[in-house]
Amino acid sequence: MSVTKRFWLSLVLSLPMLANMILMPFGWILPGGNWTQLALTTIIMLASAGPFAQSAWASFKKHHSNMDTLVAIGTMTAYLYSIYAMTTHQPVFFESAAFVTAFVLLGQVFEERMRNNASDAVEKLANLQAKDAEVLRAGQFVKLPLSEVVLNDVIRVKPGGKVPVDGVIVKGSSSVDESMVTGESMPVSKQVDDNVIGATMNGTGTFLLKVNKVGDQTMLSQIVDLVKKAQNSHAPIQKLTDKVSDIFVPVVLILAILTFLTWYIFLDASVARALIFAVSVVVIACPCALGLATPTALMVGTGRGAKMGILIKNGEVLEAVNDVKTVVFDKTGTITVGKPQVTDIVGDEAQVLQIAASLEVSSEHPLAAAILTRAKTAQITAKAVDNFQAIEGKGVSAIIDGKTGFVGNNKLLTDFKFDNVLVQQEIKLQNEAKTVVFVGLDDRIIGMIAVQDVPKATSSEAIANLKARGLKTVMLTGDNQRVAQAVAAQVGIDEVIADVLPGDKAEQVQAFQKNGKVAFVGDGINDAPALTIADVGIAMGSGTDIAIDAGGIVLVKNDLRDVDKALALSRKTFNRIKLNLFWAFIYNVLGIPVAAGVFFAIGFTLSPELAGFAMAFSSLSVVTSSMLLNKAKISSKVRAVEV
Amino acid sequence: MTKLIVLLIGLIIIAFILWWFFGKHDVTSTEAAVTAERQSVDITVSGGYSPEQVVLKQGVPAVLNFTRKDASTCLDRVVFSDFGINQELPKNQLEAIEIDTSKPGEYDWACGMDMFHGKVIIK
């Protein structure tokens, strides 16, 4: 019989006894009196409470005990004593056994439902997966189940369709809604060579993608796997409850016996009264609330994180976040975009870009890529050049439209004329720690292009949020001091450590650990040691797989502002765990003495029925409190962020 | 006199509880039955897990077959926190759980409320 059926049975059969209890003072007595009560309670004991006894006995044989042990002993004691009392014509309390059973089962019905709700975040994620895909086979697109898709297949994605697997666009373009995987609410525009993620939703365009990940390698599968592990991981704080739950039930049983002995022998209470106190003690103690406190909160907290694109890998990370004092950032790719960009053009923009782009078109220099990207957005096409030459250690030159154009570094200044106006501008650019490329035509410099690895648009807001939280922010970089300082000033970071060799990042993190726990945010392979050594490693989702493996938190959306959100969510979740544990302990610490009749002198006691209600309520309140984490506001100190 | 006897009985029960639950008792342990490419262990869930300790061979794909005979909601899920497994165990229904045996070590499992425990040893 299911828990729900057992509950309804016990409730329906308890009602006549409830009526009897309430209406007795008014002269109404249950027809059949004690015999009817005995019959009703016997059915409840066999059908509804029977499984408690079975489970209690099965675990007793294995030297174990659990909540069922307490419920079974409590109800059996009340039931058997009442039968004895009936035969000796003393007052009975069958209703206690019946009501306790009904309340405990009511608690379990709700709890089961809520626990299933708490764990469905993963199922929702896994259900995002598309079922089939239009795959190019023998020159035609055919609909195939996802399991038959292999690496390097070409798949067509139609407007409004689901992207079936991870891949790279080979033809077409579109905008894709990635919110279900990354939490990013704005659609992202995608062109040829852009990566798309399986399970995201295509917008209005049609495109072909080449599959580069299938099966459990896809991003969605990996996220599902991570979240599953996180939801079922243990937080260190749980060790306490593990220890308590091992000894909890036997200790409660001993307390109940002591309660009975004290009342009956030392305080001269009647057997019935002493038994009622003992039964109340057994019934109110609830190890479930203790056991549920941590796992339910972890499950809801990490599940909510996954929806926001923040993957928290386990309970240990969650707990460590609570004491973080310093947040250390890697610069390139984390605070900055990671690719140099053209920030300023001095001189006639079109002309300067035209010459620079024409000369750099075949260069593989990283600065050349920045210039070509800028030329492309400005819709300037490179012109054909003749007589291409390298100017040793200075730059390159070539003939464009019959004139000599050149591009290079500041060593060109010795060979060519340089206007005073330009000199002023150059000093300004240098002070901003930008790399300056000089562009010339014939015998004079006509302009400059400043290139810099610029901070991400969201970096300064992200840093401000963290500082508002009272955290110290530090930037580590292999760049020189001047460049590093310039970036730090732009985003408002507290401390800069420049000229750090890739292998020394971990050591720097260790140095900060002397003053408290450290979170490290990074994305590269060279960040992996620092991510591992830091108390909390936060990896950017765009980062290398190694960094993602090493991090304890992964920011899928790649937005630095999520560092603050991740810290806020972790703290919220951990605080909720502490609150749950507090309530679970308080229930027992306060409930047991009250049930034992310690406050009898001031007229404050707990009947077994009320104890049963309190017990059911304690596990329910813990699960409810965890579920409320889904509604809790995750806000930064600077401004409320709607999630 | 009655009270003295009751006191004595009470104390004896307390002593019994202490010995029964906290004394040293053997844990049932089972080695997996290994066929050429698979190994499997049947675990009955009733008032805990029988056996409570399972020894698996490293590198051989393993399956643990859980069958819950107990009506207790305490035992309606089995959680392997190291493997990210949280499997529902419907009553009287065999649920096969695959265990990754690639890394040797001791891995605990527990019921959904962390009250009952079991252990997989991979070596």
XYZ file of N, CA and C in Angstrom, chain A residues 4-204:
603
model
N 0.459 7.356 0.552
C -0.737 8.181 0.484
C -1.972 7.399 0.942
N -2.100 6.163 0.459
C -3.256 5.345 0.857
C -3.222 5.057 2.359
N -2.027 4.763 2.857
C -1.906 4.483 4.286
C -2.342 5.697 5.098
N -1.985 6.884 4.576
C -2.372 8.111 5.278
C -3.885 8.266 5.304
N -4.538 8.140 4.137
C -5.988 8.348 4.074
C -6.729 7.360 4.978
N -6.254 6.121 4.960
C -6.889 5.114 5.806
C -6.808 5.525 7.272
N -5.600 5.910 7.695
C -5.420 6.246 9.108
C -6.232 7.488 9.465
N -6.336 8.434 8.507
C -7.084 9.658 8.794
C -8.571 9.346 8.979
N -9.125 8.611 8.016
C -10.561 8.318 8.059
C -10.915 7.559 9.335
N -10.081 6.579 9.702
C -10.379 5.785 10.886
C -10.119 6.549 12.185
N -9.295 7.596 12.096
C -9.012 8.373 13.307
C -10.143 9.348 13.633
N -10.859 9.774 12.578
C -11.868 10.819 12.766
C -12.915 10.492 13.845
N -13.480 9.261 13.851
C -14.460 8.976 14.911
C -13.855 9.168 16.301
N -12.569 8.806 16.450
C -11.922 8.945 17.762
C -11.699 10.418 18.098
N -11.446 11.197 17.052
C -11.270 12.633 17.264
C -12.591 13.228 17.750
N -13.687 12.837 17.076
C -15.015 13.315 17.464
C -15.292 12.929 18.910
N -14.944 11.686 19.254
C -15.142 11.190 20.606
C -14.413 12.066 21.626
N -13.165 12.420 21.285
C -12.325 13.185 22.200
C -12.905 14.587 22.402
N -13.355 15.194 21.289
C -13.854 16.577 21.371
C -15.228 16.631 22.026
N -16.090 15.655 21.690
C -17.487 15.732 22.131
C -17.739 15.083 23.491
N -16.721 14.386 24.023
C -16.891 13.721 25.314
C -17.369 14.683 26.398
N -16.766 15.892 26.521
C -17.222 16.823 27.561
C -18.688 17.201 27.393
N -19.241 17.077 26.155
C -20.630 17.436 25.936
C -21.558 16.233 26.072
N -20.997 15.140 26.535
C -21.842 14.002 26.826
C -22.021 13.029 25.675
N -21.308 13.234 24.544
C -21.436 12.285 23.431
C -20.300 11.277 23.524
N -20.629 10.048 23.421
C -19.601 9.021 23.493
C -19.702 8.134 22.269
N -18.562 7.778 21.741
C -18.494 6.931 20.562
C -19.291 5.649 20.805
N -20.229 5.316 19.899
C -20.988 4.069 20.080
C -20.019 2.886 20.159
N -20.257 2.039 21.106
C -19.371 0.886 21.261
C -18.205 1.163 22.174
N -17.958 2.468 22.489
C -16.918 2.857 23.442
C -15.547 2.312 23.102
N -14.907 1.771 24.100
C -13.538 1.300 23.933
C -13.396 0.220 22.864
N -14.448 -0.600 22.735
C -14.354 -1.685 21.750
C -14.247 -1.141 20.339
N -15.019 -0.075 20.039
C -14.923 0.534 18.711
C -13.519 1.122 18.510
N -13.035 1.813 19.553
C -11.688 2.396 19.463
C -10.640 1.313 19.203
N -10.779 0.214 19.913
C -9.828 -0.883 19.740
C -9.858 -1.381 18.296
N -11.078 -1.548 17.771
C -11.208 -2.077 16.408
C -10.577 -1.117 15.394
N -10.941 0.172 15.501
C -10.405 1.162 14.560
C -8.879 1.213 14.627
N -8.355 1.283 15.861
C -6.909 1.414 16.020
C -6.176 0.161 15.538
N -6.803 -0.994 15.747
C -6.149 -2.221 15.301
C -5.958 -2.212 13.786
N -7.007 -1.747 13.071
C -6.877 -1.683 11.603
C -5.739 -0.722 11.231
N -5.718 0.450 11.895
C -4.656 1.429 11.600
C -3.284 0.814 11.884
N -3.170 0.143 13.025
C -1.873 -0.415 13.410
C -1.396 -1.453 12.398
N -2.343 -2.243 11.888
C -1.947 -3.292 10.953
C -1.652 -2.724 9.570
N -2.573 -1.916 9.045
C -2.446 -1.483 7.655
C -1.550 -0.252 7.511
N -1.795 0.779 8.337
C -1.063 2.033 8.151
C 0.285 2.018 8.860
N 0.314 1.522 10.099
C 1.548 1.583 10.868
C 2.361 0.296 10.747
N 1.751 -0.736 10.149
C 2.454 -2.012 10.018
C 3.826 -1.886 9.372
N 3.915 -1.193 8.218
C 5.213 -1.062 7.556
C 6.283 -0.413 8.435
N 5.868 0.486 9.338
C 6.862 1.077 10.253
C 7.512 -0.031 11.074
N 6.646 -0.912 11.593
C 7.156 -1.980 12.439
C 8.050 -2.933 11.643
N 7.613 -3.257 10.415
C 8.426 -4.149 9.580
C 9.810 -3.575 9.351
N 9.822 -2.291 8.957
C 11.096 -1.645 8.663
C 11.947 -1.543 9.927
N 11.294 -1.214 11.032
C 12.028 -1.092 12.288
C 12.660 -2.430 12.661
N 11.906 -3.499 12.494
C 12.409 -4.834 12.853
C 13.565 -5.235 11.931
N 13.376 -4.973 10.611
C 14.423 -5.330 9.658
C 15.728 -4.605 9.985
N 15.639 -3.332 10.334
C 16.882 -2.622 10.623
C 17.418 -2.988 12.007
N 16.490 -3.310 12.928
C 16.939 -3.732 14.260
C 17.827 -4.963 14.155
N 17.430 -5.897 13.294
C 18.218 -7.123 13.133
C 19.626 -6.823 12.634
N 19.763 -5.681 11.938
C 21.084 -5.305 11.421
C 21.785 -4.340 12.365
N 21.312 -4.221 13.580
C 21.877 -3.292 14.565
C 21.730 -1.847 14.116
N 20.703 -1.562 13.342
C 20.443 -0.192 12.911
C 19.121 0.281 13.493
N 18.946 1.580 13.429
C 17.672 2.126 13.859
C 17.385 3.335 13.004
N 16.133 3.686 12.875
C 15.798 4.878 12.093
C 14.509 5.465 12.628
N 13.990 6.411 11.871
C 12.771 7.064 12.284
C 11.645 6.061 12.502
N 11.589 5.043 11.640
C 10.533 4.043 11.768
C 10.605 3.336 13.114
N 11.829 3.166 13.626
C 11.986 2.540 14.936
C 11.218 3.348 15.980
N 11.409 4.668 15.916
C 10.747 5.536 16.896
C 9.238 5.505 16.744
N 8.772 5.623 15.501
C 7.323 5.641 15.277
C 6.726 4.310 15.705
N 7.363 3.211 15.320
C 6.838 1.887 15.643
C 6.781 1.690 17.153
N 7.870 2.010 17.854
C 7.890 1.807 19.309
C 6.858 2.705 19.989
N 6.773 3.961 19.542
C 5.828 4.902 20.145
C 4.389 4.435 20.009
N 4.003 4.067 18.770
C 2.604 3.686 18.556
C 2.297 2.336 19.203
N 3.234 1.403 19.111
C 3.012 0.077 19.707
C 2.835 0.187 21.218
N 3.649 1.025 21.830
C 3.554 1.171 23.278
C 2.166 1.687 23.663
N 1.722 2.748 22.965
C 0.413 3.318 23.276
C -0.692 2.289 23.054
N -0.566 1.539 21.956
C -1.592 0.561 21.582
C -1.640 -0.595 22.584
N -0.489 -1.177 22.845
C -0.461 -2.347 23.726
C -0.859 -1.974 25.153
N -0.394 -0.788 25.597
C -0.763 -0.389 26.952
C -2.277 -0.210 27.051
N -2.875 0.373 25.972
C -4.315 0.617 26.006
C -5.093 -0.692 26.104
N -4.604 -1.722 25.417
C -5.269 -3.028 25.514
C -5.187 -3.546 26.955
N -3.991 -3.380 27.538
C -3.814 -3.806 28.928
C -4.751 -3.007 29.845
N -4.831 -1.659 29.578
C -5.670 -0.796 30.408
C -7.137 -1.191 30.287
N -7.530 -1.605 29.065
C -8.916 -2.009 28.852
C -9.272 -3.216 29.722
N -8.354 -4.165 29.747
C -8.638 -5.381 30.517
C -8.673 -5.102 32.013
N -7.967 -4.048 32.445
C -7.959 -3.749 33.878
C -8.847 -2.553 34.202
N -9.690 -2.152 33.217
C -10.664 -1.073 33.402
C -10.030 0.245 33.843
N -8.976 0.614 33.147
C -8.355 1.928 33.364
C -8.545 2.758 32.094
N -8.270 4.083 32.178
C -8.428 4.910 30.967
C -7.496 4.430 29.847
N -7.993 4.463 28.620
C -7.179 4.002 27.482
C -6.716 5.202 26.665
N -5.668 5.040 25.866
C -5.345 6.100 24.898
C -5.014 5.535 23.527
N -5.994 4.814 22.993
C -5.877 4.309 21.623
C -5.665 5.438 20.629
N -6.391 6.569 20.870
C -6.337 7.650 19.887
C -4.909 8.164 19.675
N -4.064 8.079 20.716
C -2.679 8.539 20.539
C -1.995 7.758 19.431
N -2.106 6.449 19.491
C -1.469 5.609 18.473
C -2.007 5.957 17.094
N -3.336 6.160 17.006
C -3.959 6.437 15.712
C -3.543 7.798 15.164
N -3.594 8.819 16.020
C -3.272 10.172 15.552
C -1.797 10.298 15.165
N -0.921 9.721 15.991
C 0.513 9.801 15.675
C 0.765 9.192 14.301
N 0.157 8.032 14.047
C 0.337 7.384 12.743
C -0.134 8.305 11.619
N -1.319 8.906 11.809
C -1.867 9.767 10.764
C -0.971 10.978 10.512
N -0.505 11.594 11.575
C 0.341 12.789 11.406
C 1.667 12.453 10.732
N 2.293 11.369 11.183
C 3.588 11.009 10.613
C 3.436 10.706 9.126
N 2.362 9.993 8.783
C 2.144 9.671 7.370
C 1.834 10.924 6.563
N 1.095 11.863 7.154
C 0.804 13.121 6.460
C 2.122 13.826 6.122
N 3.007 13.878 7.119
C 4.316 14.490 6.902
C 5.050 13.814 5.753
N 4.992 12.484 5.723
C 5.731 11.759 4.681
C 5.141 11.989 3.295
N 3.806 12.118 3.221
C 3.173 12.354 1.925
C 3.679 13.669 1.334
N 3.656 14.720 2.163
C 4.128 16.031 1.694
C 5.604 16.012 1.361
N 6.349 15.396 2.266
C 7.799 15.388 2.129
C 8.223 14.695 0.838
N 7.564 13.574 0.535
C 7.893 12.828 -0.672
C 7.672 13.707 -1.891
N 6.548 14.412 -1.886
C 6.202 15.266 -3.006
C 7.240 16.370 -3.173
N 7.635 16.982 -2.065
C 8.556 18.110 -2.148
C 9.963 17.670 -2.494
N 10.346 16.504 -1.975
C 11.686 16.021 -2.313
C 11.786 15.758 -3.803
N 10.706 15.237 -4.386
C 10.723 15.009 -5.829
C 10.807 16.323 -6.585
N 10.126 17.355 -6.082
C 10.214 18.675 -6.706
C 11.626 19.221 -6.651
N 12.268 19.021 -5.492
C 13.593 19.588 -5.298
C 14.589 19.001 -6.283
N 14.384 17.753 -6.695
C 15.394 17.117 -7.528
C 15.085 17.234 -9.012
N 14.018 17.958 -9.385
C 13.672 17.898 -10.803
C 14.427 18.876 -11.681
N 15.297 19.699 -11.086
C 16.091 20.624 -11.910
C 16.904 19.850 -12.950
N 17.499 18.744 -12.514
C 18.323 17.948 -13.423
C 17.475 17.345 -14.536
N 16.312 16.821 -14.157
C 15.451 16.224 -15.172
C 15.054 17.253 -16.217
N 14.731 18.473 -15.738
C 14.344 19.524 -16.679
C 15.486 19.803 -17.645
N 16.708 19.843 -17.112
C 17.875 20.078 -17.960
C 18.009 18.971 -18.993
N 17.943 17.718 -18.518
C 18.147 16.584 -19.416
C 17.054 16.529 -20.481
N 15.845 16.985 -20.121
C 14.743 16.950 -21.079
C 14.880 17.985 -22.185
N 15.843 18.916 -22.019
C 16.047 19.929 -23.055
C 16.571 19.292 -24.336
N 17.222 18.149 -24.178
C 17.854 17.471 -25.302
C 16.861 17.229 -26.441
N 17.292 17.548 -27.678
C 16.431 17.272 -28.827
C 16.371 15.758 -29.043
N 15.301 15.291 -29.692
C 15.157 13.842 -29.885
C 15.779 13.390 -31.200
N 15.677 14.247 -32.240
C 16.222 13.836 -33.532
C 16.877 15.018 -34.237
N 17.513 14.735 -35.369
C 18.225 15.771 -36.096
C 18.123 15.495 -37.586
N 18.188 16.593 -38.397
C 18.190 16.419 -39.851
C 19.630 16.312 -40.308
N 20.041 15.104 -40.624
C 21.444 14.850 -40.912
C 21.640 14.648 -42.408
N 22.752 15.178 -42.913
C 23.080 15.014 -44.332
C 23.665 13.616 -44.531
N 22.937 12.777 -45.249
C 23.417 11.419 -45.544
C 23.199 11.180 -47.029
N 24.254 10.815 -47.719
C 24.186 10.551 -49.160
C 23.534 11.708 -49.916
N 23.946 12.946 -49.587
C 23.481 14.109 -50.327
C 22.097 14.604 -49.959
N 21.422 13.930 -49.022
C 20.082 14.374 -48.641
C 19.964 14.501 -47.134
N 19.102 15.453 -46.726
C 18.884 15.594 -45.294
C 17.805 14.625 -44.839
N 18.151 13.764 -43.907
C 17.160 12.815 -43.391
C 17.049 12.974 -41.884
N 15.855 12.731 -41.369
C 15.615 12.845 -39.942
C 16.102 11.565 -39.261
N 17.047 11.710 -38.352
C 17.578 10.534 -37.658
C 17.481 10.759 -36.157
N 17.280 9.673 -35.388
C 17.340 9.837 -33.935
C 18.748 10.270 -33.523
N 18.812 10.993 -32.424
C 20.070 11.598 -32.011
C 21.191 10.579 -31.807
N 20.806 9.355 -31.432
C 21.828 8.353 -31.139
C 22.607 7.953 -32.393
N 22.024 8.227 -33.591
C 22.716 7.825 -34.817
C 23.594 8.926 -35.383
N 23.586 10.094 -34.734
C 24.431 11.194 -35.190
C 25.861 10.937 -34.741
N 26.805 11.075 -35.672
C 28.204 10.857 -35.300
C 29.011 12.131 -35.535
N 30.244 12.129 -35.061
C 31.127 13.281 -35.216
C 31.264 13.639 -36.689
N 31.363 14.945 -36.968
C 31.572 15.477 -38.306
C 30.376 15.330 -39.244
N 29.245 14.837 -38.738
C 28.015 14.871 -39.521
C 27.647 16.326 -39.765
N 26.976 16.581 -40.906
C 26.455 17.927 -41.142
C 24.952 17.904 -40.879
N 24.507 18.843 -40.050
C 23.107 18.852 -39.632
C 22.468 20.176 -40.018
N 21.221 20.108 -40.511
C 20.505 21.334 -40.844
C 19.600 21.717 -39.674
N 19.671 23.002 -39.307
C 18.801 23.487 -38.238
C 17.875 24.538 -38.823
N 16.575 24.289 -38.732
C 15.587 25.195 -39.331
C 15.164 26.276 -38.340
N 14.556 27.362 -38.863
C 14.118 28.433 -37.957
C 13.184 27.885 -36.878
N 13.408 28.308 -35.649
C 12.555 27.870 -34.545
C 12.855 26.465 -34.064
N 13.818 25.795 -34.709
C 14.148 24.421 -34.311
C 15.174 24.398 -33.198
N 15.324 23.230 -32.614
C 16.293 23.058 -31.548
C 17.625 22.644 -32.160
N 18.703 23.218 -31.687
C 20.021 22.766 -32.126
C 20.239 21.399 -31.471
N 20.418 20.328 -32.262
C 20.430 19.001 -31.636
C 21.703 18.684 -30.845
N 22.854 19.025 -31.393
C 24.108 18.714 -30.699
C 25.067 19.894 -30.818
N 26.209 19.803 -30.143
C 27.211 20.860 -30.236
C 27.901 20.793 -31.599
N 28.219 21.942 -32.164
C 28.914 21.943 -33.440
C 29.331 23.332 -33.856
N 29.914 23.399 -35.063
C 30.361 24.670 -35.616
C 29.532 24.944 -36.859
N 29.098 26.212 -37.009
C 28.298 26.555 -38.190
C 29.194 26.548 -39.424
N 28.762 25.831 -40.469
C 29.540 25.811 -41.704
C 28.846 26.596 -42.808
N 27.556 26.850 -42.655
C 26.842 27.619 -43.666
C 25.642 28.285 -43.018
N 25.388 29.533 -43.410
C 24.216 30.233 -42.907
C 24.500 30.990 -41.628
N 23.501 31.690 -41.153
C 23.654 32.430 -39.912
C 22.279 32.572 -39.279
N 22.285 32.887 -37.998
C 21.025 33.019 -37.281
C 21.294 33.630 -35.924
N 20.232 33.869 -35.168
C 20.430 34.201 -33.771
C 19.884 33.031 -32.968
N 20.588 32.721 -31.874
C 20.247 31.527 -31.115
C 19.964 31.913 -29.669
N 18.885 31.382 -29.143
C 18.536 31.614 -27.738
C 19.231 30.543 -26.895
N 20.246 30.960 -26.150
C 21.021 29.990 -25.380
C 20.643 29.999 -23.906
N 19.537 30.682 -23.584
C 19.225 30.899 -22.168
C 19.095 29.602 -21.377
N 18.604 28.551 -22.031
C 18.375 27.307 -21.287
C 19.679 26.675 -20.820
N 20.753 26.922 -21.516
C 22.018 26.315 -21.109
C 22.907 27.308 -20.358
N 22.982 28.544 -20.869
C 23.919 29.480 -20.262
C 23.242 30.455 -19.307
N 21.925 30.573 -19.369
C 21.239 31.541 -18.530
C 21.267 32.940 -19.141
N 21.980 33.098 -20.278
C 22.047 34.396 -20.954
C 20.701 34.694 -21.601
N 20.084 35.820 -21.211
C 18.712 36.030 -21.657
C 18.613 36.572 -23.084
N 19.671 37.281 -23.569
C 19.601 37.840 -24.918
C 20.001 36.789 -25.952
N 19.289 36.715 -27.097
C 19.714 35.800 -28.163
C 21.111 36.198 -28.663
N 21.900 35.214 -29.035
C 23.267 35.460 -29.471
C 23.312 35.261 -30.986
N 23.922 36.230 -31.727
C 23.969 36.056 -33.173
C 25.118 35.124 -33.542
N 24.866 34.250 -34.505
C 25.830 33.206 -34.861
C 26.072 33.228 -36.363
N 27.371 33.162 -36.728
C 27.733 33.102 -38.135
C 28.618 31.894 -38.385
N 29.047 31.783 -39.646
C 29.957 30.693 -39.999
C 31.159 30.718 -39.054
N 31.602 29.557 -38.627
C 32.738 29.350 -37.718
C 32.389 29.577 -36.245
N 31.171 30.027 -35.959
C 30.786 30.174 -34.553
C 30.322 28.827 -34.003
N 30.570 28.629 -32.716
C 30.124 27.404 -32.064
C 28.675 27.544 -31.635
N 27.911 26.474 -31.809
C 26.561 26.448 -31.253
C 26.461 25.278 -30.274
N 25.571 25.435 -29.312
C 25.441 24.454 -28.243
C 24.165 23.653 -28.440
N 24.261 22.355 -28.286
C 23.091 21.491 -28.384
C 22.038 21.880 -27.368
N 20.751 21.719 -27.707
C 19.606 21.982 -26.834
C 19.236 23.455 -26.769
N 19.986 24.327 -27.475
C 19.579 25.729 -27.527
C 18.575 25.903 -28.672
N 17.903 27.060 -28.696
C 16.796 27.237 -29.629
C 17.187 28.192 -30.750
N 17.055 27.728 -31.983
C 17.384 28.561 -33.135
C 16.317 29.645 -33.320
N 16.774 30.821 -33.789
C 15.849 31.922 -34.036
C 15.265 31.845 -35.435
N 15.533 32.881 -36.247
C 14.837 32.991 -37.522
C 15.634 32.472 -38.718
